[in-house]
């Protein structure tokens, strides 16, 4: 896990990246996830491995309030319980067939996941809205240095083109890449959003170049 990324709640995706009846891959420090939203809008996070033959559930599909595996179609509910096995339509799947689930929360346009069973509040980002997410091959500290911020905790504060922005960090891959979610003031204009998006791309190039220099020095 990248240093200084909070282990309690991980910002795994922006709400806009997970429409109704869809599933996407996501990550927390300790697990690869299938993050899915039901037709009714409920967000769930499960281990990204089907208990049957190990297919990634993030390759599956959502129908109604269930997530189906793409391989043999085993269907899972929000609690992780297997609901149906298409090859045996008259069989009630045993309770033991279930996929691990994770606590989820959605707030201020961000989807959060926790591996803990303890209830706690997710970080608040009132007045901000999610703009975009990018993957980046650099340490959080390098990213913060490029922005000129020393705040590397739950978020990096940023000011761009006269508006307030905030970066939330999460693990992206096992190779140490991080996922950066860009939030911007809710009242930002389209011009400011485009400027912030371009500025983030420039910072990614800068941070990755610095990181590469450090590796080759
Ligand atoms: S591997 Fe998922 S249903 Fe067979």
Short mmCIF file of C-alpha atoms and ligand atoms in Angstrom, two decimals:
data_model
loop_
_atom_site.label_atom_id
_atom_site.label_comp_id
_atom_site.label_asym_id
_atom_site.label_seq_id
_atom_site.Cartn_x
_atom_site.Cartn_y
_atom_site.Cartn_z
CA UNK A 1 0.00 0.00 0.00
CA UNK A 2 1.35 3.46 -0.77
CA UNK A 3 2.46 5.31 2.38
CA UNK A 4 0.11 7.78 3.98
CA UNK A 5 -3.04 6.40 2.38
CA UNK A 6 -5.58 5.91 5.14
CA UNK A 7 -6.24 2.21 5.80
CA UNK A 8 -9.68 2.77 7.38
CA UNK A 9 -11.72 3.87 4.39
CA UNK A 10 -10.32 3.72 0.89
CA UNK A 11 -11.78 5.95 -1.86
CA UNK A 12 -12.04 3.26 -4.54
CA UNK A 13 -14.02 5.08 -7.24
CA UNK A 14 -16.08 8.12 -8.10
CA UNK A 15 -19.85 7.59 -8.06
CA UNK A 16 -20.08 8.62 -11.70
CA UNK A 17 -17.82 5.73 -12.70
CA UNK A 18 -20.31 3.16 -11.40
CA UNK A 19 -23.75 3.59 -13.00
CA UNK A 20 -26.75 1.43 -12.07
CA UNK A 21 -26.49 -2.26 -13.06
CA UNK A 22 -22.72 -2.25 -13.59
CA UNK A 23 -19.56 -3.77 -12.09
CA UNK A 24 -15.94 -2.55 -12.20
CA UNK A 25 -12.62 -3.75 -10.70
CA UNK A 26 -11.33 -1.84 -7.67
CA UNK A 27 -8.66 -2.22 -4.97
CA UNK A 28 -8.01 -1.70 -1.32
CA UNK A 29 -4.58 -2.36 0.19
CA UNK A 30 -5.39 -5.94 1.12
CA UNK A 31 -7.68 -7.13 -1.65
CA UNK A 32 -8.77 -6.93 -5.26
CA UNK A 33 -12.49 -6.14 -5.44
CA UNK A 34 -15.46 -6.34 -7.74
CA UNK A 35 -17.37 -3.13 -7.06
CA UNK A 36 -20.95 -3.24 -8.29
CA UNK A 37 -24.10 -1.20 -8.23
CA UNK A 38 -27.49 -2.89 -8.40
CA UNK A 39 -30.32 -1.81 -10.64
CA UNK A 40 -31.84 -0.16 -7.57
CA UNK A 41 -28.64 1.83 -6.92
CA UNK A 42 -27.09 -0.05 -3.97
CA UNK A 43 -23.28 -0.23 -4.04
CA UNK A 44 -21.58 -3.46 -2.92
CA UNK A 45 -17.97 -4.61 -2.82
CA UNK A 46 -16.96 -8.27 -2.94
CA UNK A 47 -13.72 -10.19 -3.36
CA UNK A 48 -12.85 -10.31 -7.04
CA UNK A 49 -12.82 -14.09 -7.22
CA UNK A 50 -15.73 -16.39 -7.89
CA UNK A 51 -15.91 -19.22 -5.32
CA UNK A 52 -16.67 -21.69 -8.12
CA UNK A 53 -13.60 -21.66 -10.40
CA UNK A 54 -11.93 -18.40 -9.49
CA UNK A 55 -13.09 -16.22 -12.40
CA UNK A 56 -12.91 -12.48 -11.68
CA UNK A 57 -16.34 -11.28 -10.66
CA UNK A 58 -15.46 -7.83 -12.01
CA UNK A 59 -15.76 -9.45 -15.47
CA UNK A 60 -19.35 -10.39 -14.62
CA UNK A 61 -22.63 -8.58 -15.07
CA UNK A 62 -25.43 -7.16 -12.95
CA UNK A 63 -29.08 -8.02 -13.39
CA UNK A 64 -31.53 -6.52 -10.95
CA UNK A 65 -30.14 -6.85 -7.43
CA UNK A 66 -27.58 -9.59 -8.16
CA UNK A 67 -24.06 -9.93 -9.57
CA UNK A 68 -23.48 -12.85 -11.97
CA UNK A 69 -20.19 -14.51 -12.81
CA UNK A 70 -19.38 -14.40 -16.53
CA UNK A 71 -18.08 -17.99 -16.60
CA UNK A 72 -20.92 -20.30 -15.47
CA UNK A 73 -23.40 -17.68 -14.36
CA UNK A 74 -23.47 -18.29 -10.59
CA UNK A 75 -25.43 -15.41 -9.11
CA UNK A 76 -24.54 -13.55 -5.89
CA UNK A 77 -26.59 -11.17 -3.74
CA UNK A 78 -25.51 -8.08 -1.78
CA UNK A 79 -24.60 -10.17 1.26
CA UNK A 80 -22.27 -12.32 -0.84
CA UNK A 81 -24.59 -15.32 -0.67
CA UNK A 82 -24.87 -17.46 -3.83
CA UNK A 83 -28.48 -17.16 -4.97
CA UNK A 84 -28.61 -19.41 -8.01
CA UNK A 85 -26.58 -21.89 -10.05
CA UNK A 86 -27.92 -21.93 -13.62
CA UNK A 87 -26.72 -25.48 -14.35
CA UNK A 88 -28.85 -26.70 -11.41
CA UNK A 89 -31.96 -24.50 -11.50
CA UNK A 90 -33.86 -26.55 -8.90
CA UNK A 91 -30.98 -26.51 -6.38
CA UNK A 92 -31.01 -24.04 -3.49
CA UNK A 93 -27.30 -23.14 -3.16
CA UNK A 94 -25.85 -24.10 0.25
CA UNK A 95 -25.17 -21.25 2.68
CA UNK A 96 -21.48 -22.06 2.55
CA UNK A 97 -21.25 -20.82 -1.03
CA UNK A 98 -20.62 -17.14 -0.63
CA UNK A 99 -18.12 -14.50 -1.63
CA UNK A 100 -16.41 -12.22 0.92
CA UNK A 101 -18.03 -8.80 1.21
CA UNK A 102 -16.64 -5.43 2.32
CA UNK A 103 -18.26 -2.44 3.97
CA UNK A 104 -19.11 0.32 1.49
CA UNK A 105 -20.23 3.93 1.77
CA UNK A 106 -20.99 6.64 -0.75
CA UNK A 107 -20.65 10.32 0.04
CA UNK A 108 -19.89 13.55 -1.85
CA UNK A 109 -19.67 11.63 -5.12
CA UNK A 110 -17.05 9.18 -3.82
CA UNK A 111 -17.41 5.44 -3.16
CA UNK A 112 -15.48 4.22 -0.13
CA UNK A 113 -14.63 0.67 0.97
CA UNK A 114 -13.40 -0.61 4.32
CA UNK A 115 -12.05 -4.05 5.16
CA UNK A 116 -13.05 -3.49 8.79
CA UNK A 117 -16.37 -4.60 10.28
CA UNK A 118 -16.36 -1.61 12.63
CA UNK A 119 -18.75 1.20 11.84
CA UNK A 120 -17.10 4.57 11.32
CA UNK A 121 -17.80 7.71 9.33
CA UNK A 122 -16.18 8.16 5.95
CA UNK A 123 -14.21 11.38 5.41
CA UNK A 124 -16.45 14.32 4.50
CA UNK A 125 -15.76 16.46 1.45
CA UNK A 126 -18.76 18.77 1.61
CA UNK A 127 -19.07 21.24 -1.23
CA UNK A 128 -16.84 19.19 -3.51
CA UNK A 129 -17.75 16.97 -6.42
CA UNK A 130 -15.84 14.19 -8.19
CA UNK A 131 -14.36 15.14 -11.55
CA UNK A 132 -12.13 12.29 -12.74
CA UNK A 133 -9.73 9.55 -11.63
CA UNK A 134 -6.31 8.68 -13.03
CA UNK A 135 -3.69 6.03 -12.22
CA UNK A 136 -0.22 7.29 -11.47
CA UNK A 137 3.18 5.64 -10.95
CA UNK A 138 4.60 7.82 -8.20
CA UNK A 139 4.64 8.04 -4.42
CA UNK A 140 2.03 10.26 -2.73
CA UNK A 141 4.85 12.45 -1.39
CA UNK A 142 6.20 13.02 -4.90
CA UNK A 143 2.74 13.98 -6.07
CA UNK A 144 2.31 16.41 -3.17
CA UNK A 145 5.71 17.95 -3.85
CA UNK A 146 4.74 18.60 -7.49
CA UNK A 147 1.61 20.40 -6.33
CA UNK A 148 3.45 22.36 -3.67
CA UNK A 149 1.38 20.89 -0.88
CA UNK A 150 2.68 19.24 2.25
CA UNK A 151 -0.62 17.67 3.17
CA UNK A 152 -0.52 13.95 2.46
CA UNK A 153 -3.14 12.26 4.57
CA UNK A 154 -6.69 11.60 3.64
CA UNK A 155 -6.42 14.24 0.92
CA UNK A 156 -4.07 16.65 -0.84
CA UNK A 157 -5.39 20.21 -1.03
CA UNK A 158 -4.87 22.01 -4.29
CA UNK A 159 -5.79 25.33 -5.88
CA UNK A 160 -6.01 25.51 -9.64
CA UNK A 161 -7.28 28.28 -11.91
CA UNK A 162 -8.96 30.11 -9.04
CA UNK A 163 -10.90 27.17 -7.69
CA UNK A 164 -10.36 24.74 -4.85
CA UNK A 165 -9.54 21.14 -5.72
CA UNK A 166 -8.70 18.09 -3.66
CA UNK A 167 -6.94 14.83 -4.48
CA UNK A 168 -7.91 11.55 -2.82
CA UNK A 169 -5.45 8.68 -3.08
CA UNK A 170 -5.95 4.94 -3.18
CA UNK A 171 -3.91 1.88 -4.13
CA UNK A 172 -4.33 1.06 -7.80
CA UNK A 173 -2.26 -2.03 -8.51
CA UNK A 174 0.14 -4.47 -6.93
CA UNK A 175 2.98 -2.65 -8.70
CA UNK A 176 2.67 0.36 -6.34
CA UNK A 177 0.70 2.59 -8.68
CA UNK A 178 -1.83 4.84 -7.02
CA UNK A 179 -5.28 5.93 -8.07
CA UNK A 180 -5.89 9.67 -7.79
CA UNK A 181 -9.44 10.99 -7.59
CA UNK A 182 -9.80 14.67 -8.44
CA UNK A 183 -12.54 16.53 -6.58
CA UNK A 184 -13.41 20.12 -7.39
CA UNK A 185 -15.65 22.77 -5.84
CA UNK A 186 -19.27 22.04 -6.73
CA UNK A 187 -19.71 25.51 -8.23
CA UNK A 188 -16.71 25.27 -10.56
CA UNK A 189 -17.30 26.32 -14.14
CA UNK A 190 -16.70 24.07 -17.13
CA UNK A 191 -13.57 26.07 -17.96
CA UNK A 192 -12.23 25.52 -14.43
CA UNK A 193 -13.01 21.80 -14.63
CA UNK A 194 -11.17 21.45 -17.92
CA UNK A 195 -8.22 23.44 -16.50
CA UNK A 196 -8.09 21.24 -13.40
CA UNK A 197 -8.24 18.08 -15.49
CA UNK A 198 -5.38 19.24 -17.74
CA UNK A 199 -3.37 20.40 -14.73
CA UNK A 200 -3.70 16.98 -13.16
CA UNK A 201 -2.40 15.33 -16.32
CA UNK A 202 0.60 17.69 -16.30
CA UNK A 203 1.27 16.87 -12.66
CA UNK A 204 1.11 13.17 -13.41
CA UNK A 205 3.78 13.57 -16.09
CA UNK A 206 5.93 15.66 -13.73
CA UNK A 207 5.56 13.26 -10.78
CA UNK A 208 6.27 10.18 -12.88
CA UNK A 209 9.35 11.86 -14.40
CA UNK A 210 10.65 12.75 -10.93
CA UNK A 211 10.00 9.22 -9.74
CA UNK A 212 11.83 7.80 -12.74
CA UNK A 213 14.80 10.13 -12.14
CA UNK A 214 14.93 8.93 -8.56
CA UNK A 215 14.99 5.31 -9.68
CA UNK A 216 17.73 5.85 -12.24
CA UNK A 217 19.91 8.25 -10.19
S1 LIG B 1 -16.19 -19.57 -12.17
FE1 LIG B 1 -17.83 -18.31 -11.59
S2 LIG B 1 -19.58 -19.49 -12.02
FE2 LIG B 1 -17.97 -20.79 -12.54
#
